[in-house]
Amino acid sequence: MIRAQNIALSFDGKTVLTDISVSFAPAKTNLIIGRSGSGKTVLLKCLIGMLEPDKGEVWYDDDQFTAFNPDQQRSFRQQMGVVFQGGALFDSLTVEQNLKLPMDFFTPWKRDQKKERVNFCLEKVDLPGVNRLYPAELSGGMKKRVAIARAIVLNPRYLFCDEPNSGLDPQSAIVIDKLIREITVEFGITTVINTHDMNSVMEIGDHILFLSEGQKCWEGSRDDILLSDNKVLNDFVFASELMKKFI
Amino acid sequence: MKLLLNLGRYLMFLRRVFSRPEKPGIYIKKVLREIDRLGITSLGIVAIISFFIGMVVIIHLTANLGNPLIPDYYNSYTTRDVLVLEFSSTVLCLILAGKVGSNISSEIGTMRVTEQIDALETMGINSASYLAQPKIIGMMIITPALVLLSIFIGLIGGWFISIAGNLMTGADYIHGIRFEFDSYKVFYTVVKSIVFAFLITSISAYHGYTTQGGALEVGRSSTLAVVNSMITILIANYLITQLMLG
């Protein structure tokens, strides 16, 4: 369980997040949605400690993450897996080395055990046999899948994904969505996903937080989202012609 | 005021860089890799520049100090001191600041703007230490070796042109480079090269690490890294010379 309480943050006097409180349950795909610039990524960065909120608290189960010092936060992050928008794979390392890096640092495993874990994670994301390729040799979708494999390599309790299917074709986007959901349920991970893709919302949105101009505007499930009478939410949800057909 | 702010940030960056490594074994492997990547790959340029500078210095000295009252071997003696005291440490490190400094800054800067550094941090790895420490230590180990090699190759360049250009006999040249040899000067140049290596790598890593924005800013950081490394090398050169030889 991840709990954010009254999170507020400003940059140079400009308010980016205002008093956001939300809980994210384990084994569920929790989505943060909203227009570009609504504060989704900033909230995600506050949750993982890459940004320090001006006000508010972040709790991971019984641990108050925001009360930790930077070293404690860094150490705690070993329980997190993060998938960045562009994948953020290390260019100079092969796929296998990318996946091995966190294991080299934080596990006492032998070489064979690491190799086995790498292969397991790559199979999980349906990419067996790409161990020796460099990120530059992978397609956008493959990069995202390798990034997911790297994020789960240490069996994280919490998984964060920043727009995991941005820049992908609709079919690849669905593959990524399903993959994240499968991993979340199978390993009981608390997953938080930033997205503005309505397909993802309808596909995997167990719990949805809608942000608008840095404020919590609506919260509910994918079943509720089409029935909401929140005008700002409806403007966002039914922006496309495809979604208008649901009305 | 901005200078003080940057100095403070640089010192805080160094504090993170030199905090205790999570897994020393990984760092040792990385140091060896950086020695190869930053130092060994610079051997070619060091050899070429040193050889030609050695030749040019002795040609200048012979042309300008040609006097029946000054023995020929004084030219090779002076060439040796030029190479040992200034060229092979200071000038060579200024050249390395351009080659290695821009390489380090652009590499780390690109990692910053493509969120690779954020990825390291979210894994729980001290990114400043993981990225910069092996480069700094690697360069501090390999640069004195490059400088000593540069002196040696520069002296060979001088010897070659002395014979080929009929400037002096080989015996005079050898006598000159052995004349009043003071090993303390070599020690002084090694100390300088270690300090310069630290400055080049740490300043370049700092500029790369603090890059914000996109490709344009990576280029800007790279330029700043080279310029600031060069300026600090010149200041450090004066201070070390004043301290050790003044």
CSV table of C-alpha atoms in Angstrom, one decimal:
chain,number,residue,atom,x,y,z
A,1,MET,CA,0.0,0.0,0.0
A,2,ILE,CA,1.3,3.4,-1.0
A,3,ARG,CA,-0.3,6.5,0.7
A,4,ALA,CA,0.3,10.1,-0.3
A,5,GLN,CA,-1.1,12.7,2.2
A,6,ASN,CA,-1.7,16.3,1.3
A,7,ILE,CA,1.2,16.5,-1.2
A,8,ALA,CA,1.9,20.1,-2.4
A,9,LEU,CA,4.8,21.3,-4.5
A,10,SER,CA,5.7,24.6,-6.2
A,11,PHE,CA,8.5,25.5,-8.6
A,12,ASP,CA,9.7,29.1,-8.4
A,13,GLY,CA,6.3,30.2,-7.0
A,14,LYS,CA,4.3,28.3,-9.6
A,15,THR,CA,2.1,25.7,-7.9
A,16,VAL,CA,2.4,22.3,-9.5
A,17,LEU,CA,0.7,20.1,-7.0
A,18,THR,CA,-2.0,21.1,-4.5
A,19,ASP,CA,-3.0,19.1,-1.5
A,20,ILE,CA,-3.1,15.7,-3.1
A,21,SER,CA,-4.1,12.7,-1.0
A,22,VAL,CA,-4.5,9.2,-2.5
A,23,SER,CA,-3.9,5.6,-1.6
A,24,PHE,CA,-2.7,2.9,-4.0
A,25,ALA,CA,-3.5,-0.7,-3.2
A,26,PRO,CA,-1.3,-3.8,-3.8
A,27,ALA,CA,-1.9,-6.2,-6.7
A,28,LYS,CA,-3.8,-3.5,-8.5
A,29,THR,CA,-2.9,-1.3,-11.4
A,30,ASN,CA,-3.3,2.2,-10.1
A,31,LEU,CA,-3.4,4.9,-12.8
A,32,ILE,CA,-2.6,8.6,-12.6
A,33,ILE,CA,-4.2,10.2,-15.6
A,34,GLY,CA,-4.5,13.8,-16.8
A,35,ARG,CA,-3.6,16.2,-19.6
A,36,SER,CA,0.1,17.0,-20.3
A,37,GLY,CA,1.3,19.4,-17.6
A,38,SER,CA,-1.3,18.3,-15.1
A,39,GLY,CA,1.4,17.2,-12.6
A,40,LYS,CA,1.3,13.4,-13.1
A,41,THR,CA,5.1,13.0,-13.5
A,42,VAL,CA,5.8,15.5,-10.7
A,43,LEU,CA,3.5,13.4,-8.4
A,44,LEU,CA,5.2,10.2,-9.4
A,45,LYS,CA,8.6,11.8,-8.7
A,46,CYS,CA,7.4,12.9,-5.3
A,47,LEU,CA,6.3,9.3,-4.6
A,48,ILE,CA,9.7,7.8,-5.5
A,49,GLY,CA,11.6,10.6,-3.8
A,50,MET,CA,13.1,12.2,-6.9
A,51,LEU,CA,11.4,15.4,-5.9
A,52,GLU,CA,10.8,16.5,-2.3
A,53,PRO,CA,7.3,17.9,-1.8
A,54,ASP,CA,7.0,21.3,0.0
A,55,LYS,CA,4.2,19.8,2.1
A,56,GLY,CA,2.7,16.4,2.8
A,57,GLU,CA,3.8,12.8,3.5
A,58,VAL,CA,4.4,9.7,1.5
A,59,TRP,CA,4.0,6.3,3.2
A,60,TYR,CA,4.9,2.9,2.0
A,61,ASP,CA,3.0,0.5,4.2
A,62,ASP,CA,4.2,1.5,7.7
A,63,ASP,CA,7.3,3.5,6.6
A,64,GLN,CA,7.1,7.2,6.2
A,65,PHE,CA,9.2,7.6,3.1
A,66,THR,CA,9.3,11.4,3.3
A,67,ALA,CA,10.8,11.3,6.8
A,68,PHE,CA,13.8,9.3,5.5
A,69,ASN,CA,17.1,11.0,4.8
A,70,PRO,CA,18.5,10.8,1.2
A,71,ASP,CA,20.6,7.7,2.0
A,72,GLN,CA,17.7,5.9,3.6
A,73,GLN,CA,15.5,6.8,0.7
A,74,ARG,CA,18.1,5.5,-1.8
A,75,SER,CA,18.3,2.3,0.2
A,76,PHE,CA,14.5,2.0,0.4
A,77,ARG,CA,14.3,2.3,-3.4
A,78,GLN,CA,15.7,-1.2,-3.7
A,79,GLN,CA,12.2,-2.3,-3.1
A,80,MET,CA,10.9,-0.2,-6.1
A,81,GLY,CA,11.0,-0.8,-9.8
A,82,VAL,CA,10.7,2.3,-12.1
A,83,VAL,CA,10.0,2.3,-15.8
A,84,PHE,CA,10.8,5.6,-17.3
A,85,GLN,CA,9.1,7.2,-20.3
A,86,GLY,CA,12.0,6.6,-22.7
A,87,GLY,CA,13.1,3.3,-21.0
A,88,ALA,CA,16.3,4.9,-19.6
A,89,LEU,CA,18.3,1.8,-20.5
A,90,PHE,CA,22.1,2.2,-20.1
A,91,ASP,CA,23.4,2.7,-23.7
A,92,SER,CA,26.8,1.4,-23.0
A,93,LEU,CA,25.6,-1.9,-21.5
A,94,THR,CA,23.9,-4.9,-23.2
A,95,VAL,CA,20.4,-5.9,-22.3
A,96,GLU,CA,21.8,-8.6,-20.0
A,97,GLN,CA,24.2,-6.1,-18.3
A,98,ASN,CA,21.3,-3.7,-17.9
A,99,LEU,CA,19.4,-6.3,-16.0
A,100,LYS,CA,22.4,-7.5,-14.1
A,101,LEU,CA,23.4,-4.1,-12.7
A,102,PRO,CA,20.9,-4.0,-9.8
A,103,MET,CA,21.7,-7.6,-9.0
A,104,ASP,CA,25.4,-6.9,-9.0
A,105,PHE,CA,24.8,-4.2,-6.4
A,106,PHE,CA,22.2,-5.6,-4.2
A,107,THR,CA,22.3,-9.4,-4.2
A,108,PRO,CA,24.9,-11.9,-3.1
A,109,TRP,CA,23.9,-14.2,-6.1
A,110,LYS,CA,26.4,-16.1,-8.1
A,111,ARG,CA,26.9,-15.5,-11.8
A,112,ASP,CA,24.7,-18.4,-12.8
A,113,GLN,CA,21.8,-17.3,-10.5
A,114,LYS,CA,22.0,-13.8,-12.0
A,115,LYS,CA,22.0,-15.2,-15.5
A,116,GLU,CA,19.0,-17.4,-14.7
A,117,ARG,CA,17.1,-14.4,-13.2
A,118,VAL,CA,17.9,-12.3,-16.3
A,119,ASN,CA,16.5,-15.0,-18.6
A,120,PHE,CA,13.4,-15.4,-16.4
A,121,CYS,CA,12.7,-11.7,-16.6
A,122,LEU,CA,13.3,-11.5,-20.3
A,123,GLU,CA,11.0,-14.5,-20.9
A,124,LYS,CA,8.4,-12.8,-18.6
A,125,VAL,CA,8.4,-9.8,-21.0
A,126,ASP,CA,8.5,-12.1,-24.0
A,127,LEU,CA,11.9,-11.2,-25.2
A,128,PRO,CA,14.1,-14.3,-24.9
A,129,GLY,CA,17.4,-14.3,-26.6
A,130,VAL,CA,18.1,-10.5,-26.7
A,131,ASN,CA,20.7,-10.7,-23.9
A,132,ARG,CA,23.6,-9.6,-26.0
A,133,LEU,CA,21.9,-6.7,-27.9
A,134,TYR,CA,22.5,-3.1,-27.0
A,135,PRO,CA,19.6,-0.7,-26.4
A,136,ALA,CA,20.4,1.0,-29.8
A,137,GLU,CA,19.6,-2.3,-31.5
A,138,LEU,CA,16.1,-2.5,-30.0
A,139,SER,CA,12.8,-1.1,-31.2
A,140,GLY,CA,10.8,1.3,-29.0
A,141,GLY,CA,8.5,-1.4,-27.8
A,142,MET,CA,11.4,-3.8,-27.0
A,143,LYS,CA,13.1,-1.1,-25.1
A,144,LYS,CA,10.0,-0.6,-22.9
A,145,ARG,CA,9.8,-4.3,-22.3
A,146,VAL,CA,13.5,-4.5,-21.4
A,147,ALA,CA,12.9,-1.6,-19.0
A,148,ILE,CA,10.0,-3.5,-17.4
A,149,ALA,CA,12.2,-6.6,-17.1
A,150,ARG,CA,14.9,-4.5,-15.4
A,151,ALA,CA,12.4,-2.9,-13.1
A,152,ILE,CA,11.2,-6.3,-11.8
A,153,VAL,CA,14.6,-8.0,-11.7
A,154,LEU,CA,14.9,-7.5,-7.9
A,155,ASN,CA,11.3,-8.6,-7.2
A,156,PRO,CA,10.1,-5.1,-6.2
A,157,ARG,CA,7.2,-4.5,-3.9
A,158,TYR,CA,6.3,-1.3,-5.8
A,159,LEU,CA,6.4,-0.6,-9.5
A,160,PHE,CA,6.2,2.8,-11.1
A,161,CYS,CA,5.7,3.4,-14.8
A,162,ASP,CA,5.9,6.8,-16.4
A,163,GLU,CA,3.9,6.8,-19.6
A,164,PRO,CA,5.0,3.2,-20.4
A,165,ASN,CA,3.3,3.1,-23.8
A,166,SER,CA,4.0,6.6,-25.1
A,167,GLY,CA,5.4,6.6,-28.6
A,168,LEU,CA,4.2,3.0,-29.3
A,169,ASP,CA,1.7,1.8,-31.8
A,170,PRO,CA,-1.7,0.7,-30.4
A,171,GLN,CA,-1.0,-3.0,-30.5
A,172,SER,CA,2.4,-2.7,-28.8
A,173,ALA,CA,0.8,-0.4,-26.3
A,174,ILE,CA,-1.8,-3.0,-25.4
A,175,VAL,CA,1.0,-5.6,-25.1
A,176,ILE,CA,2.8,-3.4,-22.6
A,177,ASP,CA,-0.4,-2.7,-20.6
A,178,LYS,CA,-1.3,-6.3,-20.3
A,179,LEU,CA,2.3,-7.2,-19.4
A,180,ILE,CA,2.3,-4.7,-16.5
A,181,ARG,CA,-1.1,-5.9,-15.3
A,182,GLU,CA,0.0,-9.5,-15.5
A,183,ILE,CA,3.2,-8.8,-13.5
A,184,THR,CA,1.2,-6.7,-11.0
A,185,VAL,CA,-1.3,-9.5,-10.2
A,186,GLU,CA,1.2,-12.4,-10.4
A,187,PHE,CA,3.7,-10.9,-8.0
A,188,GLY,CA,1.2,-8.8,-5.9
A,189,ILE,CA,3.1,-5.6,-6.6
A,190,THR,CA,1.6,-2.2,-5.9
A,191,THR,CA,1.8,-0.6,-9.4
A,192,VAL,CA,1.4,3.1,-10.2
A,193,ILE,CA,1.2,4.1,-13.8
A,194,ASN,CA,1.2,7.6,-15.3
A,195,THR,CA,-0.6,7.8,-18.6
A,196,HIS,CA,-2.9,9.9,-20.7
A,197,ASP,CA,-3.8,7.0,-22.9
A,198,MET,CA,-7.6,6.2,-22.6
A,199,ASN,CA,-7.0,2.7,-24.0
A,200,SER,CA,-4.8,1.9,-21.0
A,201,VAL,CA,-7.4,3.3,-18.7
A,202,MET,CA,-10.1,1.1,-20.1
A,203,GLU,CA,-7.8,-1.9,-20.4
A,204,ILE,CA,-6.0,-2.0,-17.0
A,205,GLY,CA,-7.3,0.8,-14.8
A,206,ASP,CA,-8.3,-0.9,-11.5
A,207,HIS,CA,-8.0,2.4,-9.6
A,208,ILE,CA,-7.7,5.8,-11.4
A,209,LEU,CA,-6.7,9.2,-10.1
A,210,PHE,CA,-7.4,12.1,-12.4
A,211,LEU,CA,-5.3,15.2,-12.0
A,212,SER,CA,-6.1,18.6,-13.5
A,213,GLU,CA,-3.9,21.6,-13.1
A,214,GLY,CA,-2.1,19.9,-10.2
A,215,GLN,CA,-5.2,19.1,-8.2
A,216,LYS,CA,-7.0,15.8,-7.5
A,217,CYS,CA,-10.1,16.2,-9.7
A,218,TRP,CA,-11.6,12.7,-9.6
A,219,GLU,CA,-10.9,9.2,-8.3
A,220,GLY,CA,-12.5,5.9,-9.1
A,221,SER,CA,-12.4,2.7,-11.2
A,222,ARG,CA,-12.6,2.2,-15.0
A,223,ASP,CA,-16.2,1.2,-14.6
A,224,ASP,CA,-17.1,4.5,-12.9
A,225,ILE,CA,-15.1,6.7,-15.3
A,226,LEU,CA,-17.6,6.6,-18.2
A,227,LEU,CA,-20.5,7.3,-15.9
A,228,SER,CA,-19.0,10.3,-14.1
A,229,ASP,CA,-20.7,13.7,-14.3
A,230,ASN,CA,-17.4,15.5,-13.6
A,231,LYS,CA,-17.1,18.0,-16.5
A,232,VAL,CA,-13.3,18.3,-16.5
A,233,LEU,CA,-12.9,14.5,-16.5
A,234,ASN,CA,-15.5,14.1,-19.2
A,235,ASP,CA,-13.7,16.7,-21.4
A,236,PHE,CA,-10.5,14.6,-21.0
A,237,VAL,CA,-12.1,11.1,-21.3
A,238,PHE,CA,-14.3,11.9,-24.3
A,239,ALA,CA,-11.8,14.0,-26.2
A,240,SER,CA,-11.4,11.5,-29.0
A,241,GLU,CA,-14.1,10.5,-31.5
A,242,LEU,CA,-13.7,6.9,-30.5
A,243,MET,CA,-14.5,7.6,-26.9
A,244,LYS,CA,-17.4,9.8,-27.8
A,245,LYS,CA,-19.1,6.7,-29.2
A,246,PHE,CA,-19.4,5.3,-25.7
A,247,ILE,CA,-21.8,8.1,-24.8
B,1,MET,CA,28.0,35.0,-6.1
B,2,LYS,CA,27.3,32.5,-8.8
B,3,LEU,CA,30.9,31.3,-8.6
B,4,LEU,CA,30.5,30.6,-4.9
B,5,LEU,CA,27.2,28.8,-5.6
B,6,ASN,CA,28.8,26.6,-8.2
B,7,LEU,CA,31.8,26.0,-5.9
B,8,GLY,CA,29.5,24.9,-3.1
B,9,ARG,CA,27.5,22.6,-5.5
B,10,TYR,CA,30.8,21.2,-6.8
B,11,LEU,CA,32.0,20.4,-3.3
B,12,MET,CA,28.7,18.8,-2.4
B,13,PHE,CA,28.9,16.7,-5.6
B,14,LEU,CA,32.4,15.6,-4.6
B,15,ARG,CA,31.1,14.6,-1.2
B,16,ARG,CA,28.6,12.3,-2.9
B,17,VAL,CA,31.2,11.0,-5.3
B,18,PHE,CA,33.6,10.0,-2.5
B,19,SER,CA,31.0,8.5,-0.2
B,20,ARG,CA,31.6,4.8,0.6
B,21,PRO,CA,30.9,2.6,-2.5
B,22,GLU,CA,28.1,0.1,-2.1
B,23,LYS,CA,30.1,-2.7,-3.8
B,24,PRO,CA,33.9,-2.0,-4.0
B,25,GLY,CA,34.4,-4.9,-6.4
B,26,ILE,CA,32.2,-3.2,-9.1
B,27,TYR,CA,34.1,0.0,-8.7
B,28,ILE,CA,37.5,-1.7,-9.1
B,29,LYS,CA,36.4,-3.2,-12.4
B,30,LYS,CA,35.1,0.1,-13.6
B,31,VAL,CA,38.3,1.9,-12.6
B,32,LEU,CA,40.2,-0.5,-14.9
B,33,ARG,CA,37.7,0.0,-17.7
B,34,GLU,CA,38.1,3.8,-17.4
B,35,ILE,CA,41.9,3.6,-17.4
B,36,ASP,CA,41.6,1.8,-20.7
B,37,ARG,CA,38.8,4.0,-22.1
B,38,LEU,CA,40.1,7.4,-21.1
B,39,GLY,CA,43.8,6.8,-20.6
B,40,ILE,CA,45.0,4.1,-22.9
B,41,THR,CA,43.0,5.4,-25.9
B,42,SER,CA,44.9,8.8,-25.4
B,43,LEU,CA,48.3,7.1,-25.9
B,44,GLY,CA,48.3,7.8,-29.6
B,45,ILE,CA,47.7,11.5,-29.4
B,46,VAL,CA,50.1,11.9,-26.4
B,47,ALA,CA,52.8,10.1,-28.4
B,48,ILE,CA,52.3,12.2,-31.6
B,49,ILE,CA,52.1,15.6,-29.8
B,50,SER,CA,55.1,14.8,-27.5
B,51,PHE,CA,57.3,13.6,-30.4
B,52,PHE,CA,56.7,16.7,-32.4
B,53,ILE,CA,57.0,19.1,-29.5
B,54,GLY,CA,60.3,17.5,-28.6
B,55,MET,CA,61.6,18.1,-32.1
B,56,VAL,CA,60.3,21.7,-32.3
B,57,VAL,CA,61.7,22.7,-28.9
B,58,ILE,CA,65.2,21.6,-29.7
B,59,ILE,CA,65.0,23.3,-33.2
B,60,HIS,CA,64.0,26.6,-31.5
B,61,LEU,CA,66.7,26.4,-28.9
B,62,THR,CA,69.4,25.5,-31.4
B,63,ALA,CA,68.3,28.4,-33.7
B,64,ASN,CA,68.0,31.0,-31.0
B,65,LEU,CA,70.7,30.0,-28.5
B,66,GLY,CA,73.3,29.1,-31.1
B,67,ASN,CA,76.4,30.7,-29.6
B,68,PRO,CA,80.0,29.5,-29.5
B,69,LEU,CA,80.0,30.3,-25.8
B,70,ILE,CA,77.1,28.0,-25.0
B,71,PRO,CA,77.8,24.3,-25.3
B,72,ASP,CA,75.5,22.3,-27.6
B,73,TYR,CA,74.3,20.0,-24.8
B,74,TYR,CA,72.7,23.0,-23.1
B,75,ASN,CA,70.0,22.8,-25.8
B,76,SER,CA,69.1,19.2,-24.9
B,77,TYR,CA,69.4,20.0,-21.2
B,78,THR,CA,66.9,22.9,-21.7
B,79,THR,CA,64.6,20.7,-23.8
B,80,ARG,CA,64.5,18.1,-21.1
B,81,ASP,CA,63.5,20.8,-18.5
B,82,VAL,CA,60.9,22.3,-20.8
B,83,LEU,CA,59.4,18.8,-21.2
B,84,VAL,CA,59.6,17.8,-17.6
B,85,LEU,CA,58.6,21.0,-15.9
B,86,GLU,CA,55.8,22.3,-18.2
B,87,PHE,CA,55.0,20.7,-21.4
B,88,SER,CA,54.5,17.1,-20.4
B,89,SER,CA,52.4,17.9,-17.4
B,90,THR,CA,50.6,21.2,-18.0
B,91,VAL,CA,50.3,21.5,-21.7
B,92,LEU,CA,49.5,17.8,-22.1
B,93,CYS,CA,46.9,18.0,-19.4
B,94,LEU,CA,45.3,21.0,-21.1
B,95,ILE,CA,45.1,18.9,-24.2
B,96,LEU,CA,43.6,16.0,-22.2
B,97,ALA,CA,41.1,18.4,-20.7
B,98,GLY,CA,39.8,18.9,-24.2
B,99,LYS,CA,39.7,15.3,-25.2
B,100,VAL,CA,38.8,13.5,-21.9
B,101,GLY,CA,36.9,16.4,-20.3
B,102,SER,CA,34.4,16.8,-23.2
B,103,ASN,CA,34.1,13.0,-23.4
B,104,ILE,CA,33.2,12.7,-19.7
B,105,SER,CA,30.9,15.7,-19.6
B,106,SER,CA,28.9,14.7,-22.7
B,107,GLU,CA,28.6,11.1,-21.6
B,108,ILE,CA,27.3,11.9,-18.2
B,109,GLY,CA,25.2,14.8,-19.5
B,110,THR,CA,23.5,12.6,-22.0
B,111,MET,CA,22.8,10.1,-19.3
B,112,ARG,CA,21.2,12.9,-17.3
B,113,VAL,CA,18.9,14.1,-20.0
B,114,THR,CA,17.8,10.6,-21.0
B,115,GLU,CA,16.9,9.8,-17.4
B,116,GLN,CA,19.6,7.1,-17.1
B,117,ILE,CA,20.9,8.8,-14.0
B,118,ASP,CA,17.4,8.9,-12.5
B,119,ALA,CA,17.2,5.2,-13.3
B,120,LEU,CA,20.4,4.6,-11.3
B,121,GLU,CA,19.0,6.6,-8.4
B,122,THR,CA,15.7,4.8,-8.4
B,123,MET,CA,17.6,1.5,-8.3
B,124,GLY,CA,19.1,2.7,-5.0
B,125,ILE,CA,22.6,3.3,-6.6
B,126,ASN,CA,24.6,6.4,-5.7
B,127,SER,CA,24.8,7.6,-9.3
B,128,ALA,CA,27.4,10.4,-8.6
B,129,SER,CA,29.7,7.9,-7.1
B,130,TYR,CA,29.1,5.1,-9.6
B,131,LEU,CA,29.6,7.4,-12.6
B,132,ALA,CA,32.3,9.8,-11.5
B,133,GLN,CA,34.5,8.0,-8.9
B,134,PRO,CA,35.9,5.3,-11.3
B,135,LYS,CA,36.7,8.0,-13.9
B,136,ILE,CA,38.5,10.3,-11.4
B,137,ILE,CA,40.5,7.5,-9.8
B,138,GLY,CA,41.3,5.9,-13.2
B,139,MET,CA,42.6,9.2,-14.6
B,140,MET,CA,44.6,9.9,-11.4
B,141,ILE,CA,46.3,6.6,-11.9
B,142,ILE,CA,46.9,6.7,-15.7
B,143,THR,CA,47.7,10.5,-16.2
B,144,PRO,CA,51.2,10.4,-14.4
B,145,ALA,CA,52.0,7.4,-16.6
B,146,LEU,CA,51.0,9.3,-19.7
B,147,VAL,CA,53.0,12.3,-18.6
B,148,LEU,CA,56.2,10.2,-18.0
B,149,LEU,CA,55.7,8.6,-21.4
B,150,SER,CA,55.3,12.0,-22.9
B,151,ILE,CA,58.6,13.1,-21.4
B,152,PHE,CA,60.3,10.0,-22.8
B,153,ILE,CA,58.8,10.4,-26.3
B,154,GLY,CA,59.5,14.1,-26.4
B,155,LEU,CA,63.1,13.4,-25.6
B,156,ILE,CA,63.2,10.8,-28.3
B,157,GLY,CA,61.8,13.4,-30.7
B,158,GLY,CA,64.5,15.8,-29.8
B,159,TRP,CA,67.2,13.2,-30.2
B,160,PHE,CA,65.8,12.2,-33.6
B,161,ILE,CA,65.8,15.7,-35.0
B,162,SER,CA,69.2,16.5,-33.5
B,163,ILE,CA,70.8,13.6,-35.4
B,164,ALA,CA,68.6,13.9,-38.5
B,165,GLY,CA,68.9,17.7,-38.7
B,166,ASN,CA,72.6,17.7,-37.8
B,167,LEU,CA,71.9,20.0,-34.8
B,168,MET,CA,74.3,18.2,-32.5
B,169,THR,CA,75.9,14.8,-32.0
B,170,GLY,CA,74.0,12.1,-30.3
B,171,ALA,CA,76.6,12.0,-27.5
B,172,ASP,CA,76.1,15.7,-26.8
B,173,TYR,CA,72.3,15.3,-26.8
B,174,ILE,CA,72.5,12.4,-24.3
B,175,HIS,CA,75.0,14.3,-22.1
B,176,GLY,CA,72.6,17.3,-22.1
B,177,ILE,CA,69.5,15.3,-21.0
B,178,ARG,CA,71.5,13.7,-18.2
B,179,PHE,CA,73.2,17.0,-17.1
B,180,GLU,CA,72.3,18.1,-13.6
B,181,PHE,CA,69.3,15.8,-13.5
B,182,ASP,CA,67.1,16.4,-10.5
B,183,SER,CA,64.6,13.7,-9.8
B,184,TYR,CA,62.6,16.2,-7.6
B,185,LYS,CA,61.5,17.9,-10.8
B,186,VAL,CA,60.0,14.6,-12.0
B,187,PHE,CA,58.3,14.2,-8.7
B,188,TYR,CA,56.9,17.7,-9.1
B,189,THR,CA,55.5,17.0,-12.5
B,190,VAL,CA,53.9,13.7,-11.3
B,191,VAL,CA,52.3,15.6,-8.4
B,192,LYS,CA,51.0,18.2,-10.9
B,193,SER,CA,49.6,15.6,-13.3
B,194,ILE,CA,47.7,13.8,-10.4
B,195,VAL,CA,46.1,17.1,-9.4
B,196,PHE,CA,45.3,18.1,-13.0
B,197,ALA,CA,43.8,14.6,-13.6
B,198,PHE,CA,41.6,15.1,-10.6
B,199,LEU,CA,40.5,18.6,-11.7
B,200,ILE,CA,39.8,17.5,-15.3
B,201,THR,CA,37.6,14.5,-14.4
B,202,SER,CA,35.8,15.9,-11.4
B,203,ILE,CA,34.9,19.3,-13.0
B,204,SER,CA,33.8,17.6,-16.2
B,205,ALA,CA,31.8,15.0,-14.3
B,206,TYR,CA,30.2,17.8,-12.3
B,207,HIS,CA,29.2,19.7,-15.4
B,208,GLY,CA,27.8,16.6,-17.0
B,209,TYR,CA,25.9,15.5,-13.9
B,210,THR,CA,24.3,18.9,-13.4
B,211,THR,CA,23.1,19.2,-17.1
B,212,GLN,CA,19.5,20.2,-17.4
B,213,GLY,CA,17.5,20.2,-20.6
B,214,GLY,CA,18.3,18.5,-23.9
B,215,ALA,CA,21.0,18.0,-26.5
B,216,LEU,CA,21.9,21.7,-26.7
B,217,GLU,CA,22.6,21.8,-22.9
B,218,VAL,CA,24.7,18.7,-23.1
B,219,GLY,CA,26.9,20.6,-25.7
B,220,ARG,CA,27.0,23.6,-23.5
B,221,SER,CA,28.0,21.6,-20.4
B,222,SER,CA,30.7,20.0,-22.4
B,223,THR,CA,32.1,23.4,-23.4
B,224,LEU,CA,31.9,24.7,-19.9
B,225,ALA,CA,33.6,21.5,-18.6
B,226,VAL,CA,36.6,22.1,-20.9
B,227,VAL,CA,36.9,25.8,-20.3
B,228,ASN,CA,36.6,25.5,-16.5
B,229,SER,CA,39.0,22.5,-16.4
B,230,MET,CA,41.6,24.5,-18.3
B,231,ILE,CA,41.3,27.6,-16.2
B,232,THR,CA,41.6,25.6,-12.9
B,233,ILE,CA,44.6,23.7,-14.4
B,234,LEU,CA,46.4,27.0,-15.0
B,235,ILE,CA,45.6,28.3,-11.5
B,236,ALA,CA,46.6,25.0,-9.9
B,237,ASN,CA,49.8,25.0,-12.0
B,238,TYR,CA,50.8,28.4,-10.5
B,239,LEU,CA,49.9,27.3,-6.9
B,240,ILE,CA,51.8,24.0,-7.1
B,241,THR,CA,54.8,25.6,-8.7
B,242,GLN,CA,54.9,28.3,-6.1
B,243,LEU,CA,54.6,25.7,-3.3
B,244,MET,CA,57.1,23.1,-4.7
B,245,LEU,CA,59.6,25.2,-6.6
B,246,GLY,CA,59.0,28.8,-5.5
